[in-house]
XYZ file of C-alpha atoms in Angstrom:
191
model
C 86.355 120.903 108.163
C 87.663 122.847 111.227
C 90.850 123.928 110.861
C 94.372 122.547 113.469
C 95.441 125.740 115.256
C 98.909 125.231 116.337
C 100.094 127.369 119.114
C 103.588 126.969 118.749
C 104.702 124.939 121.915
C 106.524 121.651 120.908
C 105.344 118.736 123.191
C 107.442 115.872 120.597
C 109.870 115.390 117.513
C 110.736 112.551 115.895
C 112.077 112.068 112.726
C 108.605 111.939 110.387
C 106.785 114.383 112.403
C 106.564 117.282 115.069
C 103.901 117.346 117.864
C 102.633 121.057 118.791
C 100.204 121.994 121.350
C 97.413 123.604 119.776
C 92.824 124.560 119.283
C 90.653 122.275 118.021
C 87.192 123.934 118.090
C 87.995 125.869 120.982
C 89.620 122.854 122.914
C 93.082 122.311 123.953
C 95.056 119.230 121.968
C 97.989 117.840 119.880
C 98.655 118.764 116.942
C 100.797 116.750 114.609
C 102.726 118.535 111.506
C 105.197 116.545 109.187
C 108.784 117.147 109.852
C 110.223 119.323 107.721
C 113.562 117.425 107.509
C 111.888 114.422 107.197
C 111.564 113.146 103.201
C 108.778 110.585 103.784
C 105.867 111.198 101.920
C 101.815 111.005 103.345
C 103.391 109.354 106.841
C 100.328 111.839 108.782
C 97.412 110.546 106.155
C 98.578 107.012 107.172
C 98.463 107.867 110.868
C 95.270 109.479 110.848
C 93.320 106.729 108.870
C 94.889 103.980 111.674
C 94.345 106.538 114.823
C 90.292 106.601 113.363
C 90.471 102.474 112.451
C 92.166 102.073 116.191
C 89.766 104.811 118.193
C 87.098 101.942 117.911
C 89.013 99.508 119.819
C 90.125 102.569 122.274
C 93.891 102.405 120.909
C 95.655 105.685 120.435
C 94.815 109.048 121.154
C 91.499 110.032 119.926
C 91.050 111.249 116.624
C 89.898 114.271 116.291
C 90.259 115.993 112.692
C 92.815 115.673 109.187
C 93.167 119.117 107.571
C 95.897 120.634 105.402
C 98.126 117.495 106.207
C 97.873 117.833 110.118
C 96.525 115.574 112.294
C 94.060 117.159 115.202
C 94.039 114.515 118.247
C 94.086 114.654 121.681
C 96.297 116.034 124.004
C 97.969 113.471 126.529
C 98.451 115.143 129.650
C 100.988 111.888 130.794
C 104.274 110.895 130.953
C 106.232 108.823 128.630
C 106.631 105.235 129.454
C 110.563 105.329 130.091
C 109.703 108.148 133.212
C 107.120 106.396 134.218
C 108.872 102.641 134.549
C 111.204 104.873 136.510
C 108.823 106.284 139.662
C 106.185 103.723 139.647
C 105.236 100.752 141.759
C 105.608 97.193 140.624
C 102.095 96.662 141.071
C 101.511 99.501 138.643
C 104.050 98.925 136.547
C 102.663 95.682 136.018
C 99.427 96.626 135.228
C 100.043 99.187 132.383
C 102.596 96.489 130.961
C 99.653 94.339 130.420
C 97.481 96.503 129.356
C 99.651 97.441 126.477
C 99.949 93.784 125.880
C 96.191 93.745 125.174
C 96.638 96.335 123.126
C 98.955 94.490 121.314
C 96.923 91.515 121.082
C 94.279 93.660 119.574
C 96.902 94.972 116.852
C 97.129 91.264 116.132
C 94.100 89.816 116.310
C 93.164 92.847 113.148
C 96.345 91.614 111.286
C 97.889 95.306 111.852
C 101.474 95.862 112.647
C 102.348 99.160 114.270
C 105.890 98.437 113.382
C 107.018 100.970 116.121
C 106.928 98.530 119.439
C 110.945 98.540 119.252
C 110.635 101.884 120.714
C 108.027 101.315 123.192
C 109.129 103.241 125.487
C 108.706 106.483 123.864
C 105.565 105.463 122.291
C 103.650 104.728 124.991
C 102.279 108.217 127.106
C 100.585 106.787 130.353
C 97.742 108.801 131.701
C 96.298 108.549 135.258
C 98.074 104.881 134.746
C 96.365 104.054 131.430
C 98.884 103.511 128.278
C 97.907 105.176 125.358
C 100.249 104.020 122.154
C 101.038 106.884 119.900
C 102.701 107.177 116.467
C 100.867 105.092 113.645
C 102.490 106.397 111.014
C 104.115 103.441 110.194
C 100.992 101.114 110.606
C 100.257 98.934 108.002
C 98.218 95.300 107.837
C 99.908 92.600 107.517
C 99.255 88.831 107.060
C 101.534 88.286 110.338
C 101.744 90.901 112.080
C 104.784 90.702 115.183
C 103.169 93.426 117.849
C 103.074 90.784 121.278
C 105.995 89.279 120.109
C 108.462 92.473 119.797
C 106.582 93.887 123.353
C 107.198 90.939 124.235
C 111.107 90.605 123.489
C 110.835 94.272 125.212
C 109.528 92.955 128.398
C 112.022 90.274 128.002
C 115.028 92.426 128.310
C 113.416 94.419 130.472
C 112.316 92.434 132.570
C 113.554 89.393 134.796
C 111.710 86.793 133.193
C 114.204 83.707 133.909
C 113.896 81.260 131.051
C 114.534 82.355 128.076
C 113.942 79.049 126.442
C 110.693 78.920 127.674
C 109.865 82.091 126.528
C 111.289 81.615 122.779
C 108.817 78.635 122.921
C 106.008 80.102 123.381
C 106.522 82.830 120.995
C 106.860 80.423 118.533
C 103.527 78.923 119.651
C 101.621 82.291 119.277
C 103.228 83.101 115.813
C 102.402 79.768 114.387
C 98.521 80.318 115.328
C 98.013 83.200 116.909
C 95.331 81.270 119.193
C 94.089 82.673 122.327
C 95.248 79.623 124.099
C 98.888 80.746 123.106
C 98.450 84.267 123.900
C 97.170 83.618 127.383
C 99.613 81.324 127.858
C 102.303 84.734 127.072
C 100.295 86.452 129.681
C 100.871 84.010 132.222
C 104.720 84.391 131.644
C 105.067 87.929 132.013
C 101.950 88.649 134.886
């Protein structure tokens, strides 16, 4: 296996890992290293089994290499989805906002939970207005898993949605069944 060249520059920290730019096979890209402060054990070899499961349904950054517990992807050349809810249109804004909803859908629909949607906002790197969801660490499958109904509570507070009655019903429609008929009917709410 090729071996993650990290180049020093931090482009991320959170509390299980550290995000460096760095070489793989000559090419620019992210490299993610565990957090030395951090006491969780194997978080990267979880992340880098979902980011390959994921890659197939074009979720995440693309996978690139596991060596010497790093994690070899690609490198988003974006902006986190807090800056960018700040400077873009409503058109636009709309449009990544559902597309991360699919994504979600997706999540659900293969009975994974990415557990991290609580913190979309810094999860989320949009490129050339494209979301791409980051940090699977956490990801696990699940018999229910909850990933359009907490983005969904996000766009909720975030957004102004009106009736919140409404909306509580129709959650409780799509986590009873999960049915495409309730998860359109989501869509239809929000866009």
């Amino acid at each position: 296996m090729a071996e993650n060249k990290s180049l020093g520059k931090i482009l991320g920290k959170g509390k299980r890992g550290v995000v460096r730019r760095g070489k793989f096979k000559g090419n620019v890209c992210a490299v993610k290293v565990p957090n030395a402060e951090s006491t969780a054990i194997n978080r990267l070899e979880t992340e880098s089994f979902w980011l390959k499961e994921l890659n197939k349904y074009n979720i995440g950054p693309e996978f690139y290499n596991f060596y010497e517990g790093s994690i070899s992807m690609e490198y988003l050349d974006g902006v986190h989805l807090k800056d960018y809810l700040k400077t873009s249109s409503e058109i636009k804004t709309k449009s990544v906002l559902k597309k991360i909803m699919k994504q979600c859908r997706v999540m659900d629909k293969l009975k994974v939970n990415k557990f991290e949607m609580h913190r979309i906002t810094t999860n989320v790197i949009v490129v050339k207005n494209n979301p791409v969801l980051i940090d699977f660490e956490r990801c696990k499958r699940v018999l229910e898993p909850k990933n359009v109904t907490q983005f969904s509570q996000f766009l909720f507070k975030k957004g102004k949605y009106g009736n919140q009655e409404k909306l509580i019903k129709l959650l409780k429609e799509y986590k009873s069944d999960f049915s495409e008929k309730s998860y359109k009917e989501l869509l239809l709410y929000f866009f």
